[in-house]
Coordinates of C-alpha atoms in Angstrom, one line a residue:
M462 CA -11.3 -5.1 29.5
N463 CA -8.1 -3.2 28.7
M464 CA -8.1 -1.4 32.0
M465 CA -9.0 -4.6 33.9
N466 CA -6.0 -6.4 32.4
S467 CA -3.5 -3.6 33.2
K468 CA -3.4 -4.6 36.8
W469 CA -1.9 -8.0 35.8
L470 CA 1.1 -6.5 34.0
G471 CA 4.2 -8.3 35.3
A472 CA 2.2 -11.1 36.9
S473 CA 3.1 -14.7 36.7
T474 CA 1.1 -17.9 37.2
P475 CA 2.3 -20.3 40.0
T476 CA 5.0 -22.7 38.9
Q477 CA 3.7 -25.9 37.6
R478 CA 5.3 -29.4 37.5
T479 CA 4.8 -31.8 34.7
I480 CA 6.2 -35.0 33.1
I481 CA 5.6 -35.6 29.4
T482 CA 5.0 -39.3 28.5
R483 CA 4.9 -41.1 25.2
T484 CA 1.2 -41.8 25.7
Q485 CA 0.4 -38.1 25.9
I486 CA 2.3 -37.5 22.7
E487 CA 0.7 -40.3 20.8
S488 CA -2.7 -38.8 21.8
F489 CA -1.6 -35.3 20.8
L490 CA -0.4 -36.5 17.3
Q491 CA -3.9 -37.7 16.6
G492 CA -4.8 -34.0 16.2
F493 CA -2.8 -33.8 12.9
P494 CA -3.5 -35.4 9.5
P495 CA -1.4 -38.6 9.2
L496 CA 1.1 -37.0 6.7
F497 CA 2.0 -34.3 9.2
R498 CA 2.5 -36.5 12.3
C499 CA 6.1 -36.7 13.5
E500 CA 7.5 -39.9 14.9
A501 CA 6.3 -40.5 18.5
S502 CA 10.0 -41.2 19.4
R503 CA 10.4 -37.4 19.7
I504 CA 8.3 -34.8 21.4
P505 CA 6.7 -32.5 18.8
F506 CA 8.3 -29.1 18.6
T507 CA 5.0 -27.2 19.3
Y508 CA 3.7 -29.6 22.0
P509 CA 4.5 -27.3 25.0
I510 CA 1.8 -24.9 23.9
V511 CA -0.6 -27.6 25.2
L512 CA 0.6 -26.8 28.8
W513 CA -1.4 -23.6 28.6
Q514 CA -4.5 -25.7 28.8
S515 CA -3.5 -27.2 32.1
I516 CA -3.2 -24.0 34.1
Y517 CA -5.4 -21.1 35.1
V518 CA -4.2 -17.8 33.6
P519 CA -6.0 -15.1 35.6
W520 CA -5.6 -12.3 33.1
L521 CA -7.4 -14.0 30.3
P522 CA -11.2 -13.6 29.8
S523 CA -13.5 -16.5 30.6
E524 CA -16.0 -17.9 28.1
H525 CA -18.7 -15.8 29.7
D526 CA -16.9 -12.5 29.1
A527 CA -17.6 -10.2 26.2
N528 CA -14.1 -10.6 24.7
M529 CA -12.7 -13.4 22.5
I530 CA -9.1 -14.6 22.4
I531 CA -7.2 -15.0 19.1
H532 CA -3.6 -16.0 18.6
G533 CA -1.5 -13.2 17.2
Q534 CA 2.1 -14.5 17.3
Q535 CA 4.0 -17.5 18.6
S536 CA 7.7 -18.4 19.0
F537 CA 9.6 -21.4 20.4
H538 CA 13.3 -21.1 21.3
Y539 CA 14.8 -24.3 22.6
I540 CA 18.0 -24.5 24.6
R541 CA 18.0 -28.2 24.4
D542 CA 15.5 -31.0 23.5
I543 CA 12.8 -32.1 25.9
Q544 CA 13.2 -35.7 27.1
Y545 CA 10.4 -38.1 27.8
N546 CA 9.6 -38.7 31.5
E547 CA 11.9 -36.0 32.8
E548 CA 10.6 -33.7 35.6
L549 CA 9.7 -30.3 34.2
F550 CA 8.6 -27.0 35.6
Y551 CA 7.0 -24.0 33.9
Q552 CA 5.1 -20.8 34.5
I553 CA 3.5 -18.2 32.3
H554 CA 4.4 -14.5 32.7
L555 CA 2.5 -11.5 31.4
S556 CA 5.4 -9.3 30.1
N557 CA 3.6 -6.6 28.2
I558 CA 0.1 -5.2 27.4
R559 CA -0.2 -3.2 24.2
K560 CA -3.0 -1.5 22.2
K561 CA -3.3 -1.7 18.5
K562 CA -5.9 -0.3 16.1
G563 CA -7.4 -2.9 13.8
S564 CA -10.3 -3.2 11.4
Q565 CA -12.7 -3.6 14.3
G566 CA -11.3 -0.8 16.4
V567 CA -8.7 -0.8 19.2
M568 CA -7.5 -4.3 20.3
C569 CA -5.6 -5.3 23.4
L570 CA -2.5 -7.4 22.8
L571 CA -1.1 -9.5 25.6
D572 CA 2.6 -10.7 25.4
C573 CA 3.1 -13.8 27.5
D574 CA 6.3 -15.8 28.1
M575 CA 6.5 -19.4 29.2
I576 CA 9.8 -20.7 30.6
L577 CA 10.3 -24.4 30.8
T578 CA 13.1 -25.7 33.1
N579 CA 14.3 -29.0 34.5
S580 CA 14.5 -29.9 38.2
Q581 CA 17.8 -28.1 38.5
A582 CA 16.2 -24.9 37.2
H583 CA 18.2 -25.1 34.0
P584 CA 16.2 -23.5 31.1
I585 CA 15.0 -25.8 28.3
L586 CA 12.5 -23.7 26.4
H587 CA 11.4 -20.1 26.1
A588 CA 8.1 -19.8 24.3
N589 CA 6.5 -16.4 23.6
T590 CA 2.8 -16.0 22.9
T591 CA 1.0 -12.9 21.8
L592 CA -2.8 -13.0 22.3
L593 CA -5.4 -10.5 20.9
L594 CA -8.5 -9.7 22.8
L595 CA -11.4 -9.0 20.4
D596 CA -14.5 -7.1 21.1
K597 CA -17.7 -7.8 19.3
P598 CA -18.1 -5.4 16.3
E599 CA -21.0 -3.0 16.5
S600 CA -22.5 -4.4 13.3
I601 CA -22.0 -7.7 11.5
A602 CA -23.0 -8.9 8.0
P603 CA -25.8 -11.5 7.6
F604 CA -24.6 -14.9 8.8
S605 CA -24.5 -18.1 6.7
L606 CA -23.4 -21.6 7.7
E607 CA -22.1 -22.2 4.2
V608 CA -18.4 -23.0 4.0
P609 CA -16.6 -20.1 2.2
H610 CA -15.4 -22.0 -0.9
P611 CA -18.0 -23.2 -3.4
T612 CA -18.5 -27.0 -3.8
S613 CA -17.3 -27.0 -7.4
K614 CA -14.0 -25.6 -6.3
S615 CA -13.7 -28.0 -3.4
L616 CA -14.2 -30.9 -5.8
L617 CA -11.4 -29.7 -8.0
L618 CA -9.1 -29.1 -5.0
P619 CA -9.7 -32.0 -2.6
D620 CA -8.8 -32.2 1.0
L621 CA -5.7 -34.3 0.4
P622 CA -2.4 -32.6 0.9
E623 CA 0.4 -32.6 -1.7
L624 CA 4.2 -32.3 -1.4
Y625 CA 5.7 -30.2 -4.1
D626 CA 9.3 -30.2 -2.9
I627 CA 11.1 -31.4 0.2
W628 CA 14.8 -31.4 1.1
N629 CA 16.4 -34.8 0.7
Q630 CA 18.6 -34.5 3.9
R631 CA 21.7 -35.0 1.8
S632 CA 22.1 -31.9 -0.5
L633 CA 24.1 -29.0 0.8
L634 CA 21.8 -26.3 2.2
L635 CA 22.6 -22.8 0.8
P636 CA 20.7 -19.5 0.8
G637 CA 17.7 -20.1 -1.5
S638 CA 17.4 -23.8 -0.9
T639 CA 13.9 -25.1 -0.3
L640 CA 13.2 -27.2 2.8
I641 CA 9.5 -27.7 2.2
D642 CA 7.0 -26.6 -0.3
V643 CA 3.6 -28.2 0.4
C644 CA -0.1 -27.9 0.2
L645 CA -1.4 -28.7 3.7
G646 CA -4.8 -29.5 2.3
T647 CA -8.2 -28.0 3.0
I648 CA -9.3 -26.9 6.5
T649 CA -12.3 -29.0 7.4
G650 CA -14.5 -29.2 10.5
D651 CA -13.1 -32.7 11.2
K652 CA -9.6 -31.3 11.4
L653 CA -10.7 -28.5 13.7
H654 CA -12.4 -30.9 16.1
A655 CA -9.5 -33.4 16.0
Y656 CA -6.9 -30.7 16.9
A657 CA -9.2 -29.2 19.6
K658 CA -9.6 -32.6 21.2
A659 CA -5.9 -33.4 21.0
S660 CA -4.7 -30.0 22.3
R661 CA -7.6 -29.3 24.6
D662 CA -7.9 -25.9 23.0
N663 CA -11.7 -25.6 22.8
N664 CA -11.9 -21.8 22.1
T665 CA -15.3 -21.4 20.5
I666 CA -14.1 -19.5 17.5
H667 CA -12.5 -22.8 16.3
L668 CA -15.7 -24.9 16.8
D669 CA -18.7 -22.6 16.6
A670 CA -19.3 -20.8 13.3
Q671 CA -22.0 -18.6 14.8
K672 CA -19.7 -17.5 17.7
A673 CA -16.9 -16.8 15.3
H674 CA -19.2 -14.7 13.1
E675 CA -20.3 -12.6 16.2
F676 CA -16.7 -11.4 16.5
G677 CA -16.4 -10.5 12.8
L678 CA -14.6 -13.6 11.6
P679 CA -15.6 -15.2 8.3
G680 CA -16.1 -18.7 9.7
R681 CA -14.7 -21.3 12.1
V682 CA -11.0 -20.3 12.5
A683 CA -8.2 -22.9 12.2
H684 CA -6.0 -23.1 15.3
G685 CA -2.8 -21.3 14.5
M686 CA -1.0 -24.1 16.3
L687 CA -2.7 -26.7 14.0
I688 CA -1.0 -25.1 11.0
L689 CA 2.3 -24.3 12.7
G690 CA 2.3 -27.7 14.3
M691 CA 2.0 -29.4 10.9
I692 CA 4.9 -27.4 9.6
G693 CA 6.9 -27.9 12.8
N694 CA 6.4 -31.7 12.6
M695 CA 7.7 -31.7 9.0
L696 CA 10.7 -29.6 9.9
Q697 CA 11.5 -31.9 12.8
G698 CA 11.3 -34.8 10.4
L699 CA 14.1 -33.2 8.3
Q700 CA 16.5 -33.2 11.3
T701 CA 19.7 -35.3 10.8
E702 CA 22.3 -36.5 13.3
N703 CA 24.2 -33.2 12.6
M704 CA 21.3 -30.8 12.3
K705 CA 18.6 -30.0 14.9
L706 CA 15.6 -27.7 14.8
S707 CA 16.0 -25.1 17.6
G708 CA 13.7 -22.3 16.8
L709 CA 10.3 -21.6 15.2
Q710 CA 8.5 -18.2 15.1
C711 CA 5.2 -17.2 13.4
R712 CA 3.0 -14.2 13.1
F713 CA -0.6 -14.7 12.2
H714 CA -1.6 -12.0 9.8
A715 CA -5.0 -13.2 8.7
P716 CA -7.3 -15.9 10.0
I717 CA -7.4 -19.3 8.1
V718 CA -11.0 -20.6 8.2
E719 CA -12.9 -23.7 7.4
G720 CA -12.8 -24.2 3.6
D721 CA -9.5 -22.5 3.1
I722 CA -6.8 -24.4 1.1
V723 CA -3.5 -23.9 2.9
Y724 CA 0.1 -23.9 1.4
A725 CA 3.4 -23.6 3.3
K726 CA 6.9 -22.9 2.1
V727 CA 10.2 -22.9 4.1
N728 CA 13.4 -21.6 2.4
V729 CA 16.9 -21.2 3.6
Q730 CA 17.9 -17.5 4.1
S731 CA 21.4 -17.7 5.6
V732 CA 24.0 -20.0 7.1
A733 CA 25.8 -18.5 10.1
E734 CA 28.9 -19.5 12.0
S735 CA 28.7 -20.5 15.7
Q736 CA 28.7 -18.2 18.6
L737 CA 31.7 -20.0 19.9
A738 CA 33.7 -19.2 16.7
R739 CA 32.6 -15.6 16.8
N740 CA 33.5 -15.0 20.4
M741 CA 36.5 -17.4 20.7
K742 CA 35.0 -18.5 24.1
S743 CA 34.1 -21.8 25.6
P744 CA 30.5 -21.4 26.6
D745 CA 28.1 -24.1 27.8
E746 CA 28.4 -26.7 25.0
S747 CA 24.9 -28.1 25.9
S748 CA 23.2 -24.9 24.6
L749 CA 22.1 -25.0 21.0
E750 CA 23.1 -21.3 20.8
N751 CA 26.7 -22.3 20.5
Y752 CA 26.5 -24.1 17.2
P753 CA 26.4 -22.9 13.6
S754 CA 22.9 -22.1 12.5
I755 CA 20.7 -22.2 9.4
H756 CA 18.1 -19.5 9.3
C757 CA 15.0 -20.1 7.2
S758 CA 11.9 -18.0 6.1
L759 CA 8.5 -19.5 6.7
E760 CA 5.4 -18.5 4.7
V761 CA 1.8 -19.8 4.8
F762 CA -0.7 -18.9 2.0
I763 CA -4.3 -19.5 1.3
D764 CA -6.2 -19.2 -1.9
Q765 CA -8.0 -15.9 -2.2
R766 CA -11.6 -16.4 -1.2
N767 CA -14.1 -16.4 -4.1
A768 CA -11.2 -16.3 -6.6
S769 CA -11.5 -18.4 -9.7
L770 CA -9.6 -21.8 -9.6
S771 CA -5.9 -21.1 -10.3
F772 CA -2.5 -22.4 -9.2
N773 CA -1.0 -18.9 -9.8
S774 CA 0.7 -17.5 -6.7
E775 CA -0.9 -14.1 -7.4
N776 CA -4.2 -15.6 -6.4
K777 CA -2.9 -16.5 -3.0
T778 CA -3.1 -14.5 0.3
L779 CA -0.2 -14.5 2.8
A780 CA -1.8 -15.6 6.0
Y781 CA 1.2 -16.3 8.3
S782 CA 4.9 -15.5 8.1
G783 CA 7.8 -16.3 10.3
S784 CA 11.1 -18.1 10.5
A785 CA 12.7 -21.4 11.5
R786 CA 16.2 -22.0 12.8
Y787 CA 18.4 -25.2 12.7
V788 CA 21.7 -25.7 14.4
R789 CA 24.5 -27.9 13.2
V790 CA 25.8 -30.0 16.1

């Protein structure tokens, strides 16, 4: 597979045209638990990843191949907000092919870029996606359909999410300030199916426990964009008239699977002056790059599997890490 994909290095899909409607967004938001749905008046920050499902990407394996795709890293960098009913154009470009040794041997990593523009070819969004191609391991442990966490623990820690801390949109943001500290709840089969339907991402590792196990995964894997989407929706909800979310980046270190209890925390790291102030120039004022920015760290944890019930952070495993960026306008 690695050799077959090398011929596609530098390739791009044909340019696609699309228009995003409110009806599409209302349908997409049904893929998230109610607490983590942003208002339909705005287009969710992570929605453009859905555009991948509407286009044939020739360098990716089909469902009949011996490889499986898993999300490795994702970033969104907005030049400006996407508007409803505007004419948009996009294509996906394979910018790099890498090899990395993992627990199951050598993996192939595909770095893909999606550029979204308007009808005048002005850029709106740059989204980078890193995909891992997994081979089936030579041997796998005996398979069980049992959800990883025991029932007694699930009863003590129910599916319902819980907000521990959230910024009030009035307090001054300084390094160390908390934007969100939340339990996203327990990953259930219903959540996986709801997001698969809403996003049209029907990768079998999210829906078929047996198939996931064949590739060495401990159970049905949560879509990385389900988790990042919930966080992105919350961060969008914290926008004010003077502060806009412009960037989101996440690296997926470990799979989050059915039965895992998920926690997310976003803290302010730094507050920077504008590019305009640094350069003393007059660049395009429509670009979000030209405004003061607030840089935040993003961490997603899960309870250690088979650990005793505890709210101690030492019993949690870092599953995802990344960053978020706001601009002051």
